[in-house]
Coordinates of C-alpha atoms in Angstrom, one line a residue:
X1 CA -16.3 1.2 4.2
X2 CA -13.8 0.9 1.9
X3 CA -9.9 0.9 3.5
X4 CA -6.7 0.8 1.6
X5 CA -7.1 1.3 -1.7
X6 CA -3.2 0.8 -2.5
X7 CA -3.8 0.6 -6.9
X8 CA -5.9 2.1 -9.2
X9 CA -6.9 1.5 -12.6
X10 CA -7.2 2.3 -16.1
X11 CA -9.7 4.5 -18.7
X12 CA -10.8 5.8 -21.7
X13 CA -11.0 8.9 -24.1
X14 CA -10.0 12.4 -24.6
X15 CA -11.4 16.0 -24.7
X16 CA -10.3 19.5 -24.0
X17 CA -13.5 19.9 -21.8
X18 CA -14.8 18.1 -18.3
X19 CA -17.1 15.8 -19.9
X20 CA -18.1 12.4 -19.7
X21 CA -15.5 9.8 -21.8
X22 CA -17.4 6.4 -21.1
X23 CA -18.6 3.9 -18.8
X24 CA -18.0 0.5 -17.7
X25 CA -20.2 -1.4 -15.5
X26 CA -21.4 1.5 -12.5
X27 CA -18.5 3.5 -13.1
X28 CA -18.5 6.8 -15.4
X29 CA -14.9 8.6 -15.8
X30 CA -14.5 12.2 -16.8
X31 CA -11.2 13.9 -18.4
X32 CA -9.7 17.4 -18.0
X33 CA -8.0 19.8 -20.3
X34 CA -4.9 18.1 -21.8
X35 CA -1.8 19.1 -19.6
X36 CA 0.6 20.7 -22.0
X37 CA 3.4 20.8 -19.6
X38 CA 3.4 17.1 -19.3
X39 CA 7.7 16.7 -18.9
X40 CA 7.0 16.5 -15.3
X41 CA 5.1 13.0 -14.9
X42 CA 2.8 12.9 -12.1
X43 CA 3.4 10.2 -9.4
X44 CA 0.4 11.6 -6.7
X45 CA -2.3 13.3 -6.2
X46 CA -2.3 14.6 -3.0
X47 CA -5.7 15.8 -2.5
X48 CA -8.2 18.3 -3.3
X49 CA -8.4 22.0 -1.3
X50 CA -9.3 25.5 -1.8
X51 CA -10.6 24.7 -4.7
X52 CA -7.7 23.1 -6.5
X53 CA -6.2 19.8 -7.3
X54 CA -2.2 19.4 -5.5
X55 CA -0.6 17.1 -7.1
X56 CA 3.9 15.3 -7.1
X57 CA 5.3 15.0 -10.3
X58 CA 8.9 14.1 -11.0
X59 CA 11.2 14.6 -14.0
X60 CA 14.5 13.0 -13.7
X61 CA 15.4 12.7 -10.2
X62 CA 13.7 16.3 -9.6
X63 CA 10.5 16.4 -7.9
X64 CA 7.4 19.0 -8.9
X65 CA 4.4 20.3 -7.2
X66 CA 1.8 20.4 -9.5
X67 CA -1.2 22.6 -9.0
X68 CA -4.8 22.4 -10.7
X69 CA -8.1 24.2 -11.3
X70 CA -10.9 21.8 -9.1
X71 CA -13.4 22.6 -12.1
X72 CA -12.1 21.9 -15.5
X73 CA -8.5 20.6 -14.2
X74 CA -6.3 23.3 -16.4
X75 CA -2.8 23.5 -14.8
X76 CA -2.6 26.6 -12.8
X77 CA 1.4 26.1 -11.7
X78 CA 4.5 24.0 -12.1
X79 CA 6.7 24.7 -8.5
X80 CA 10.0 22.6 -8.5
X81 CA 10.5 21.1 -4.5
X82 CA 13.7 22.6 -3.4
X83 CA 14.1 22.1 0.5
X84 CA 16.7 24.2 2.4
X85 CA 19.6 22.6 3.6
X86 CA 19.8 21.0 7.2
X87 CA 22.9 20.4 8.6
X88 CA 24.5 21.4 5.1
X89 CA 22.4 18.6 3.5
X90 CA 19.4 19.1 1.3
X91 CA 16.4 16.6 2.8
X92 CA 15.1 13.8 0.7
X93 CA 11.8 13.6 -0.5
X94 CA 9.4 11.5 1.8
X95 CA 5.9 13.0 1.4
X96 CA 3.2 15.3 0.5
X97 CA 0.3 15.7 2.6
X98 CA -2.9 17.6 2.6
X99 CA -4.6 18.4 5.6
X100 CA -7.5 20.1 5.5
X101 CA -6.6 22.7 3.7
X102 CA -2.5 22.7 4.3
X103 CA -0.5 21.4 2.5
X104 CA 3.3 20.3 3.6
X105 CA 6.0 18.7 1.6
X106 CA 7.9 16.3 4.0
X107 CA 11.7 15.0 3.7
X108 CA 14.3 12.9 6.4
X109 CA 17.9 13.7 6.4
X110 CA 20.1 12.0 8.1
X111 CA 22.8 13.6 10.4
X112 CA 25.7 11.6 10.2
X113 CA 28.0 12.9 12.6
X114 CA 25.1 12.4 15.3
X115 CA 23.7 9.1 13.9
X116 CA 20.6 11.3 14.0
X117 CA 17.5 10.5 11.6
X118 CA 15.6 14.0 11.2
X119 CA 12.0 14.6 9.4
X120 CA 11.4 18.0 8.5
X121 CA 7.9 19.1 6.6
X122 CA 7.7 22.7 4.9
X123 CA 4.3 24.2 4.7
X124 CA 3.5 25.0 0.7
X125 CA 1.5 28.0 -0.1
X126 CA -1.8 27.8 -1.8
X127 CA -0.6 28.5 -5.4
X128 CA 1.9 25.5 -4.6
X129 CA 5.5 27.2 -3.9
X130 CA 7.3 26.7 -0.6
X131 CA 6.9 29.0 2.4
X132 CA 9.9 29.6 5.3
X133 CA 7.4 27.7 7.6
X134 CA 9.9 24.8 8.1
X135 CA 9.1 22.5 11.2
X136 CA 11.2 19.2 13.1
X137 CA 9.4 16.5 13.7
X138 CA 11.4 14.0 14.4
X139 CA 14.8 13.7 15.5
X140 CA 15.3 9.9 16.2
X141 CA 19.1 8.1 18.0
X142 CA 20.2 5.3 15.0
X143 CA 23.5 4.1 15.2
X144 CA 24.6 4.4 11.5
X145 CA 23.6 4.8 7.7
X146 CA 22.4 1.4 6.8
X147 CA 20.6 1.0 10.1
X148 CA 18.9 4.7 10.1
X149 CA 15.9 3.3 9.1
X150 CA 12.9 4.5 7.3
X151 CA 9.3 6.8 7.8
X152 CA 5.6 5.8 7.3
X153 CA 2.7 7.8 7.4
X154 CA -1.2 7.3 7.1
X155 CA -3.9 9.9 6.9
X156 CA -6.8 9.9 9.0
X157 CA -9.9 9.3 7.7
X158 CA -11.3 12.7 8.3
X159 CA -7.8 13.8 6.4
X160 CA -6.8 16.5 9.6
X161 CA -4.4 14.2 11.0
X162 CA -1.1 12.2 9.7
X163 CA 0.1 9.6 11.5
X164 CA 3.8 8.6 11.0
X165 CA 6.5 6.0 12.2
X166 CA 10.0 5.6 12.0
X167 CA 11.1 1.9 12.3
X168 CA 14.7 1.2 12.6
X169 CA 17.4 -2.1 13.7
X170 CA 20.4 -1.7 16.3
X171 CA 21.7 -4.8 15.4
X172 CA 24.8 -4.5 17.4
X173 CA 22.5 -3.7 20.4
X174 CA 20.4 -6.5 19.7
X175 CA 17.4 -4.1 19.8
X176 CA 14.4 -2.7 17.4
X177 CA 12.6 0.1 17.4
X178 CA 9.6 1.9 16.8
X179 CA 8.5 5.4 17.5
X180 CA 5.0 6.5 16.7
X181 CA 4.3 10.7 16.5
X182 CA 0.0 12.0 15.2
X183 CA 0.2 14.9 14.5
X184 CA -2.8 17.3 13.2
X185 CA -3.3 20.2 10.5
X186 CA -1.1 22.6 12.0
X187 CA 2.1 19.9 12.8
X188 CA 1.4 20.0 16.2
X189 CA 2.5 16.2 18.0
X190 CA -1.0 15.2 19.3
X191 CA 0.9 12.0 20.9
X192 CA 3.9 10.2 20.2
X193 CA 5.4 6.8 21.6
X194 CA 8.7 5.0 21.2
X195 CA 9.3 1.5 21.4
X196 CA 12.3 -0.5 22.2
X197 CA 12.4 -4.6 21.5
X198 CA 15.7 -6.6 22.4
X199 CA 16.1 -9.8 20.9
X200 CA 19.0 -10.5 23.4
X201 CA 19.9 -14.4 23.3
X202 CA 17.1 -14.8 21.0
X203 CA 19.3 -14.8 17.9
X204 CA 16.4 -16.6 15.5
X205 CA 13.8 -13.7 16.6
X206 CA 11.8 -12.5 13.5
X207 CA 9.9 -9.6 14.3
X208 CA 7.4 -7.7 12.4
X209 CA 5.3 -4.5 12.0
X210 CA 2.6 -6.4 9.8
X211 CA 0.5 -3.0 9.9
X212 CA -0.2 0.3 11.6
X213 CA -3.6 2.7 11.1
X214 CA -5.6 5.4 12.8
X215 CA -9.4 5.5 12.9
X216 CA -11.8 8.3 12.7
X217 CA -11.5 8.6 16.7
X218 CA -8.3 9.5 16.1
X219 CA -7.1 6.0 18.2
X220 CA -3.7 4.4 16.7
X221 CA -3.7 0.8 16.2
X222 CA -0.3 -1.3 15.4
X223 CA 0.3 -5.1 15.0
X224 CA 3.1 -6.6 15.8
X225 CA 4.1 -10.4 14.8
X226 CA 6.7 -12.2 16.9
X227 CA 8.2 -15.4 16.4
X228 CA 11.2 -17.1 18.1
X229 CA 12.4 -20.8 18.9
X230 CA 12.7 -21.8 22.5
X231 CA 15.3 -24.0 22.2
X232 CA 15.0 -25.2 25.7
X233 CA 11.5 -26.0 25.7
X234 CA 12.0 -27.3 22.1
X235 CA 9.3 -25.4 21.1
X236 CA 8.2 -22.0 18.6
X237 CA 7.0 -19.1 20.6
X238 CA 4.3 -17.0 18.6
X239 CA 3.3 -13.1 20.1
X240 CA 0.5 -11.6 17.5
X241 CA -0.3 -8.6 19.1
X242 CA -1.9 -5.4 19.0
X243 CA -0.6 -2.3 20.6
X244 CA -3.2 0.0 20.7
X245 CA -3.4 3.8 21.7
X246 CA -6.8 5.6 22.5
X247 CA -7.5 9.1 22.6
X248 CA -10.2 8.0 25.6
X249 CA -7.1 6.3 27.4
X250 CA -4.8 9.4 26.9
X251 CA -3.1 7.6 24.2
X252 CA -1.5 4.9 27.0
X253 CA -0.3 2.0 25.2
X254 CA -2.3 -0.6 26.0
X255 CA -1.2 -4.4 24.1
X256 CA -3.9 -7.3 23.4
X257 CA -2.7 -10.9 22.9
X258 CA -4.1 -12.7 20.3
X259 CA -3.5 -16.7 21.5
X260 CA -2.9 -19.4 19.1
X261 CA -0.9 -22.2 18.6
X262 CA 0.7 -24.5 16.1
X263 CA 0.4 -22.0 13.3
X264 CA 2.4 -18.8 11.7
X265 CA 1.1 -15.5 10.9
X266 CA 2.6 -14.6 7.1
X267 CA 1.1 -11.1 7.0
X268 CA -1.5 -8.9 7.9
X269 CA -4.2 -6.0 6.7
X270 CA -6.5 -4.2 9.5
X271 CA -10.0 -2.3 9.9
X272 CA -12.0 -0.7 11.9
X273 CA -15.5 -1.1 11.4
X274 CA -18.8 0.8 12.3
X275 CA -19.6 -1.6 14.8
X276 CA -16.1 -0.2 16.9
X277 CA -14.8 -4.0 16.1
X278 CA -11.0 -3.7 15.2
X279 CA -10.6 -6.3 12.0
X280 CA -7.4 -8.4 11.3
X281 CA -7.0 -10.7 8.1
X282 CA -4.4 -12.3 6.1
X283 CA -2.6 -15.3 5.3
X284 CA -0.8 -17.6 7.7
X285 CA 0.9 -21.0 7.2
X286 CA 1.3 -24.2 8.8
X287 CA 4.1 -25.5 11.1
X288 CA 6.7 -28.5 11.4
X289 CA 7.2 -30.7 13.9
X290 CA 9.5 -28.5 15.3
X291 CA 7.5 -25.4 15.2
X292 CA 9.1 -23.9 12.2
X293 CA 7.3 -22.4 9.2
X294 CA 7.2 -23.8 6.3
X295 CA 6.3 -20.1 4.7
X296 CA 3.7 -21.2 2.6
X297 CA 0.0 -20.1 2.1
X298 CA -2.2 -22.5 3.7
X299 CA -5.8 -20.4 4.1
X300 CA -7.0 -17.1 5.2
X301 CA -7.4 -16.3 9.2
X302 CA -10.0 -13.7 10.7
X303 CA -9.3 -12.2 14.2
X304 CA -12.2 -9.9 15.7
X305 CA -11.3 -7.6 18.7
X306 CA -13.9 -5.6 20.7
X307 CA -12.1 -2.0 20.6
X308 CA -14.1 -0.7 23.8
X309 CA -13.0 -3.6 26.0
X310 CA -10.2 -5.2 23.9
X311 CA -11.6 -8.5 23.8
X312 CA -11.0 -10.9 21.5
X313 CA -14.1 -12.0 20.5
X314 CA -13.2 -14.3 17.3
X315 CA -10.3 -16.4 16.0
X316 CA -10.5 -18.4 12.7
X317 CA -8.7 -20.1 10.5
X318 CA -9.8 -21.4 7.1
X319 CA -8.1 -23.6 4.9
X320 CA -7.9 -23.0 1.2
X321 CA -10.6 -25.1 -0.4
X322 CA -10.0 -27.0 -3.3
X323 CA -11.1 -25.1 -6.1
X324 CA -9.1 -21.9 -5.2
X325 CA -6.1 -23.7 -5.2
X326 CA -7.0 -25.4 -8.6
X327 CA -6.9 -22.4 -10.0
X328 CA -3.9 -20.7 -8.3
X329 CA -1.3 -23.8 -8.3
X330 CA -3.3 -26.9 -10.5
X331 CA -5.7 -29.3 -10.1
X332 CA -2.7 -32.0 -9.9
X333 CA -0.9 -30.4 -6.9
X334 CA -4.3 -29.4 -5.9
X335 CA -5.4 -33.0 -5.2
X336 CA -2.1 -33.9 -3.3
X337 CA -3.5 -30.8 -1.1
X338 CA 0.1 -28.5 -1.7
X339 CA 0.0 -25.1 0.1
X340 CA 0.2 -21.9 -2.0
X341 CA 3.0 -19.8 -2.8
X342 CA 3.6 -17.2 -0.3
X343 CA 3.6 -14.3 -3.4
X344 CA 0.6 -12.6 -2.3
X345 CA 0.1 -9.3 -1.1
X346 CA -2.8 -7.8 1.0
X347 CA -4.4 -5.7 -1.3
X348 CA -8.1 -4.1 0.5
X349 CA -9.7 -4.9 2.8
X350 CA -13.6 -4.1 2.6
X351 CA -16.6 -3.9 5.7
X352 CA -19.9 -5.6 4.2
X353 CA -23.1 -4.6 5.5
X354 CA -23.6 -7.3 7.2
X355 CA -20.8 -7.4 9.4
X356 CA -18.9 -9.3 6.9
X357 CA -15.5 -8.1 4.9
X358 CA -14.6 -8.9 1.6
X359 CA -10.4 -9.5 1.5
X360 CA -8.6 -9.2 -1.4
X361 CA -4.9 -10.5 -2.1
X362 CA -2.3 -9.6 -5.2
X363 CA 0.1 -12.1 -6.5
X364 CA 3.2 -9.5 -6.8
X365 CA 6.5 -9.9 -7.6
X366 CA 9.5 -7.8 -8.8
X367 CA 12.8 -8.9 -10.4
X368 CA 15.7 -7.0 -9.9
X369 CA 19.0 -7.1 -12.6
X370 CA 21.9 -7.0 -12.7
X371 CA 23.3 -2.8 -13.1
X372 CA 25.6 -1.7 -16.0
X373 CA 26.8 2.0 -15.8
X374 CA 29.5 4.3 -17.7
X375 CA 32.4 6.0 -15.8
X376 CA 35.9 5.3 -14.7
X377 CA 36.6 3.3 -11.9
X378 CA 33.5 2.6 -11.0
X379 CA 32.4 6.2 -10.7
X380 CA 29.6 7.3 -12.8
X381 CA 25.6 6.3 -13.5
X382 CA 24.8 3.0 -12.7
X383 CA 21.5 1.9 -14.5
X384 CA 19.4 -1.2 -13.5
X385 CA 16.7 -3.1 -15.1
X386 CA 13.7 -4.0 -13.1
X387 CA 10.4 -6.3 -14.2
X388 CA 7.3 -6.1 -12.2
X389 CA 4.7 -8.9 -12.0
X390 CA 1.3 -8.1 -10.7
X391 CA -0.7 -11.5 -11.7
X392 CA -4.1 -13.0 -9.9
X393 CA -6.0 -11.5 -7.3
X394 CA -8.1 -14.2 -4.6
X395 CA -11.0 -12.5 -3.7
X396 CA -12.5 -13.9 -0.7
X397 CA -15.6 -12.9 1.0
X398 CA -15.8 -13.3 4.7
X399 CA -19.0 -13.8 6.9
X400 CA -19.2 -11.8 10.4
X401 CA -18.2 -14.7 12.1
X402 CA -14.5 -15.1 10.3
X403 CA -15.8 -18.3 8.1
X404 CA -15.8 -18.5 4.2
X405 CA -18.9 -17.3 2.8
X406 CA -16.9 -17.7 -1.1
X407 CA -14.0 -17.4 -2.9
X408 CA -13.0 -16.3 -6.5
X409 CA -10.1 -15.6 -8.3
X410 CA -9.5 -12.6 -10.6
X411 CA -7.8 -14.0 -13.7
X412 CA -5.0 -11.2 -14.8
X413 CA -1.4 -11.6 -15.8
X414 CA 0.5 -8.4 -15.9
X415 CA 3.9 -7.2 -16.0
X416 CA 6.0 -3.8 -16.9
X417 CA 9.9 -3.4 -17.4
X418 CA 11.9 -0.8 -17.0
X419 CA 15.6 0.6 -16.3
X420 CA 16.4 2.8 -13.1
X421 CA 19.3 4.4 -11.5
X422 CA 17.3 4.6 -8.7
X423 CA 18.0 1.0 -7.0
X424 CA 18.1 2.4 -3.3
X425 CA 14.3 2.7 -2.8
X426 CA 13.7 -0.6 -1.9
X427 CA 16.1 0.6 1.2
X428 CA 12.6 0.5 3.5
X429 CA 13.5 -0.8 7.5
X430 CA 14.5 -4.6 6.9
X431 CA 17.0 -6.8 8.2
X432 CA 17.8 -10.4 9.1
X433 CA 15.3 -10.5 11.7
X434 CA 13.3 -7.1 11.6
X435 CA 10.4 -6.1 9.1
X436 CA 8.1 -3.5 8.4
X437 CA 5.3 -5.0 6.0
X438 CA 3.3 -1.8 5.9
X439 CA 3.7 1.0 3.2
X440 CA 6.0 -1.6 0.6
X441 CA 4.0 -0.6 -2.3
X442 CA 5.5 0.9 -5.9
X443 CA 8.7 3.4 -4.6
X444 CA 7.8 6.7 -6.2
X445 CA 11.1 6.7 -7.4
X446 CA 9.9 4.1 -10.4
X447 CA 6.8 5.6 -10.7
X448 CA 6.4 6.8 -14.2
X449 CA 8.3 3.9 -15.8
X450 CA 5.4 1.5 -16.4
X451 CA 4.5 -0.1 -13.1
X452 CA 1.7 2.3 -12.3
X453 CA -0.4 1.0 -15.1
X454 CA -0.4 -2.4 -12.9
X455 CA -2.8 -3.8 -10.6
X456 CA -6.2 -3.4 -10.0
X457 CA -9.1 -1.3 -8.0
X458 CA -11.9 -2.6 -6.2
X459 CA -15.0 -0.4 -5.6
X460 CA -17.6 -1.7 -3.2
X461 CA -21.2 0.0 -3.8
X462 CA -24.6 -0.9 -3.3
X463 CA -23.6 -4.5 -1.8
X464 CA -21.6 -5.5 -5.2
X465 CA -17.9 -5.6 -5.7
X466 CA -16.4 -4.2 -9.1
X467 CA -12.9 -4.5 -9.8
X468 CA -11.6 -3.1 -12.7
X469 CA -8.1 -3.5 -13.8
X470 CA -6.1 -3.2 -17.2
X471 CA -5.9 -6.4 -19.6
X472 CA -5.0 -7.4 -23.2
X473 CA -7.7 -7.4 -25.5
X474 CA -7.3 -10.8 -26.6
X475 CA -8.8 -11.8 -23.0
X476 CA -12.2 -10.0 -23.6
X477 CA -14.8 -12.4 -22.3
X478 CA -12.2 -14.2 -20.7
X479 CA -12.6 -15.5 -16.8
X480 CA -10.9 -18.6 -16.8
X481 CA -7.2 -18.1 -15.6
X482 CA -5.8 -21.3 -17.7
X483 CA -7.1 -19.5 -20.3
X484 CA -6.3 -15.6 -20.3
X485 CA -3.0 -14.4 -22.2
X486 CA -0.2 -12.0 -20.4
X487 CA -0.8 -8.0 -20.7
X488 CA 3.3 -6.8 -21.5
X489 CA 2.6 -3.8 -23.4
X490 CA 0.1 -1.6 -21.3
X491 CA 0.0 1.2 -23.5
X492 CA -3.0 -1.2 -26.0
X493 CA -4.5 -2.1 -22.7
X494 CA -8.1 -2.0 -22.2
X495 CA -9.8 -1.5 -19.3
X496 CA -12.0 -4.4 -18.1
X497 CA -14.3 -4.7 -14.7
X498 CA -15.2 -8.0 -13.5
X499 CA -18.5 -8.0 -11.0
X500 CA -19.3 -10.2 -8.4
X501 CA -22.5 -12.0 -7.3
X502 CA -23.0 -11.1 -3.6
X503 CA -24.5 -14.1 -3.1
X504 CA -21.8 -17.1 -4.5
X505 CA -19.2 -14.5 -5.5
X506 CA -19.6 -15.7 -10.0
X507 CA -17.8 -13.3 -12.2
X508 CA -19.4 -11.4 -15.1
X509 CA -17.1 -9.5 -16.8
X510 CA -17.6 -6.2 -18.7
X511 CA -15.6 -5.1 -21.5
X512 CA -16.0 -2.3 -23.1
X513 CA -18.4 -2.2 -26.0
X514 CA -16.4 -0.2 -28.3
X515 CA -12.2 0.2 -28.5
X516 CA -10.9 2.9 -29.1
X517 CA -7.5 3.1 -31.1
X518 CA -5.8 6.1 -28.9
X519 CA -7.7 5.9 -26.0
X520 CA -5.9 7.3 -22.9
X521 CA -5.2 4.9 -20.4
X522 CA -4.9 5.5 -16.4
X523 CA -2.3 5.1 -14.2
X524 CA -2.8 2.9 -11.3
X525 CA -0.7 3.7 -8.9
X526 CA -1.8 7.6 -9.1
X527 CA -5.1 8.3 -7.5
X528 CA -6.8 9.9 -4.6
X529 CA -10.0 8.7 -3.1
X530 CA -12.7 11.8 -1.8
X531 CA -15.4 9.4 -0.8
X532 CA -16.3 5.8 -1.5
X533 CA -17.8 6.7 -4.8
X534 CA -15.9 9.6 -6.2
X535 CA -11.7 9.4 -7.0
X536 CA -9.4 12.2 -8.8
X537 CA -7.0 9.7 -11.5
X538 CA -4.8 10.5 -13.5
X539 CA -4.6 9.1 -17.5
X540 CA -2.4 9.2 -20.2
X541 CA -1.0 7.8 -23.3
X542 CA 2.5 8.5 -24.9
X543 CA 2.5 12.7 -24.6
X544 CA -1.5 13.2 -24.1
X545 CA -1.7 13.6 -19.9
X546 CA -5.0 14.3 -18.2
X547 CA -6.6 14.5 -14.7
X548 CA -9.8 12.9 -14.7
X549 CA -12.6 12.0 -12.6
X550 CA -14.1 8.7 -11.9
X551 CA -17.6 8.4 -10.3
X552 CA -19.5 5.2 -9.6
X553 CA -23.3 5.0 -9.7

């Protein structure tokens, strides 16, 4: 099964009708009815019930529920999100969230005078305005502004249930926290958990929520990386752990150790698969002598836990062979056997049928400017420019055992500029020696600018991985990344899919066989996924915006 789908990709044609617009490789994409009332830009689709499409769209720093017909996607309503006050302040915007078939619009505000963070979710009526039904669901001690922290949330699989966190620093107090509530289709708190971790006299301590999910049993999983130096023992201390919470347990936390030595975790992605066998991959580095990271990519470990008894039953770590890194950093710095940059991501993570997973892992990278605004003594709008890079994606196929089956490297070079006054989003739970890498994906506050016509998607059907991505068309036929030229204007994009053999993971790339000069392009980062082989997208091009449908045989 296919897990964290984070981007999306791109497509073709328009029509006033639902009907098919073209194919590429296994996958078919339909279009809706133009949306005339396109000012409002659509950022997410939240999901699909009583037989209509809810969607988030913003227009200036205004946010829009956005409600459409399930069978031809015509607009039925336009609602603008206005939250009443709490505590004389107006919540922000955190999330929308379909559960079965309620919806709820969800936004923090923080109490100042109490150094309280508060959540607060509305309940939104079926034709998409907000009801009076206003409920608290969190109310969590920070000490100040810049330390209140910041919310998560995942979705169950079977979409009844929302799991959220709020992760937050006490520097002062030397502590961080972590406080964990599921809740199901009604808001009810099914369970909730908070977690307190000093870091008293160990000043160096980096800690880090690498990831956090909930399975279709409705048991919460979270992995936590901790790494300090023992000075007196003159040695690096590594904790990778999971702290798990069943429903069979009564949601007691229960924590599993995953040993290792002489090595350091960089970042993490996790999955549950049929077999109840709780999956953990990513990148870690080496160490120095003295036990410090050197924070660069040297290969791809695998970690296997029995969920029933919580035994680890496999560790590995695989070194980068040589003709990845050839193609990521050289064959020269290749053959003095350099470690990789540490710019990738974790992108999806994907269960094989034989036990197996295929991993998948972004180069991403954002450049922030320098801001310019108008006003008088520094009062006013400040604006700042912002470039995002989304470049090659390893692809790495995994046997059940944790070893390299193959490897492969997606040759794309992507990037989108724009200018924001909306520099605060990046404002997720950080500090010197606390992170949260889960959830750091495109802020919606940018979405709409350009970034969302980034990245990539990877459907996994019928044993065979597709991934289909936007690309200039002067790379058509192109696989070899030494070769392939950089896509800076997406809007003459074309959408390209690049197959891989199951057995050695080889490329054959599909292009499509006729261009079209105003074909409407998808945005990436807008989607919603209703099974492995059906997704709701969302496409446009200059004022021409549709809903679409993309299928895959």
């Amino acid at each position: 099964m296919q897990k964290k789908i984070t981007l999306l990709l791109l497509l073709v044609a328009s029509s006033t009708a639902v009907i098919a617009q073209g194919e590429l490789g296994p996958i078919t994409i339909t279009h809706g009815k133009e949306i005339e009332a396109d000012k409002e830009k659509i950022v997410k689709i939240a999901g699909e019930a009583n037989g209509k499409i809810y969607t988030l769209a913003t227009k200036g720093k205004n946010f829009y529920i956005k409600v459409f017909n399930s069978t031809d996607m015509d607009l039925i309503s336009v609602n603008e999100i206005e939250m009443d006050d709490f505590i004389d302040k107006e919540p922000v915007f955190e999330e929308i969230a379909v559960l079965n078939d309620k919806i709820y619009i969800i936004g923090s505000v923080y109490d100042r005078k109490n150094k309280i963070n508060n959540l607060l979710a509305v309940e939104i009526s079926e034709d998409g305005k907000l009801t009076t039904n206003t409920i608290k669901l969190f109310s969590t001690e920070v000490t100040k502004n810049r330390e209140k922290g910041a919310f998560y949330f995942k979705h169950s699989p079977n979409q009844d249930k929302l799991l959220i966190m709020h992760a937050s620093l006490f520097d002062k107090e030397e502590i961080m926290q972590y406080e964990i509530k599921l809740v199901n289709e009604n808001l009810d708190i099914v369970t909730s958990h908070l977690e307190r971790v000093s870091f008293e006299d160990r000043k160096d301590l980096e800690f880090t929520i690498a990831d956090f999910d909930l399975t279709f049993e409705d048991d919460i999983f979270l992995v936590i990386n901790e790494s300090y130096r023992d000075r007196k023992a003159k040695k690096n201390i590594e904790k990778f752990e999971v702290h798990a919470f069943k429903k069979a347990s009564d949601y007691n936390q229960e924590v599993i150790n995953i040993d290792f030595t002489g090595k350091e975790v960089i970042n993490c992605e996790m999955l549950m698969t049929a077999n109840n066998t709780l999956n953990l991959v990513g990148f870690y580095s080496s160490v120095n002598k003295r036990g410090k990271a050197n924070w660069k990519l040297k290969g791809i470990y695998s970690a296997t836990i029995n969920a029933s008894s919580n035994e680890v039953t496999n560790l590995k770590f695989n070194v980068f062979d040589f003709e990845t890194k050839a193609k990521l950093i050289g064959e020269r710095r290749a053959k003095k056997d350099k470690d990789i940059p540490p710019y990738y991501s974790t992108h999806s993570l994907i269960e094989k049928e034989d036990g197996g997973l295929i991993f998948l892992a972004e180069y991403r990278q954002s450049i922030i400017g320098r801001s310019s605004g108008i006003g008088i003594g520094g009062l006013g709008i400040s604006f700042t420019p912002i470039t995002f890079f989304t470049n090659e994606i390893i692809v790495t196929s995994l046997n059940a055992d944790g070893s390299v089956e193959w490897a492969n490297v997606i040759a794309k070079d992507q990037k989108a500029s724009f200018t924001t006054m909306s520099v605060g989003m990046y404002g997720f739970s950080s500090g010197s020696n606390f992170s949260v890498g889960v959830g750091v994906t495109v802020p919606l506050a940018v979405l709409g600018k350009g970034p969302e016509y980034l990245g990539a998607i990877p459907i996994y059907t019928n044993g065979e991985l597709t991934v289909v991505f936007n690309d200039n068309k002067k790379n058509m036929g192109v696989t070899d990344i030494e070769e392939i030229k950089s896509l800076g204007n997406y809007n003459k994009a074309i959408p390209t899919a690049f197959m891989f053999n199951k057995d050695n993971g080889d490329i054959t790339r599909i292009d499509p066989e006729e261009l079209q000069k105003d074909q409407l392009i998808l945005r990436p980062g807008v989607y919603h996924i209703i099974t492995n082989k059906e997704y709701l997208i969302y496409s446009s091009r200059r004022s021409e915006d549709k809903l679409g449908r993309m299928i895959i045989n």
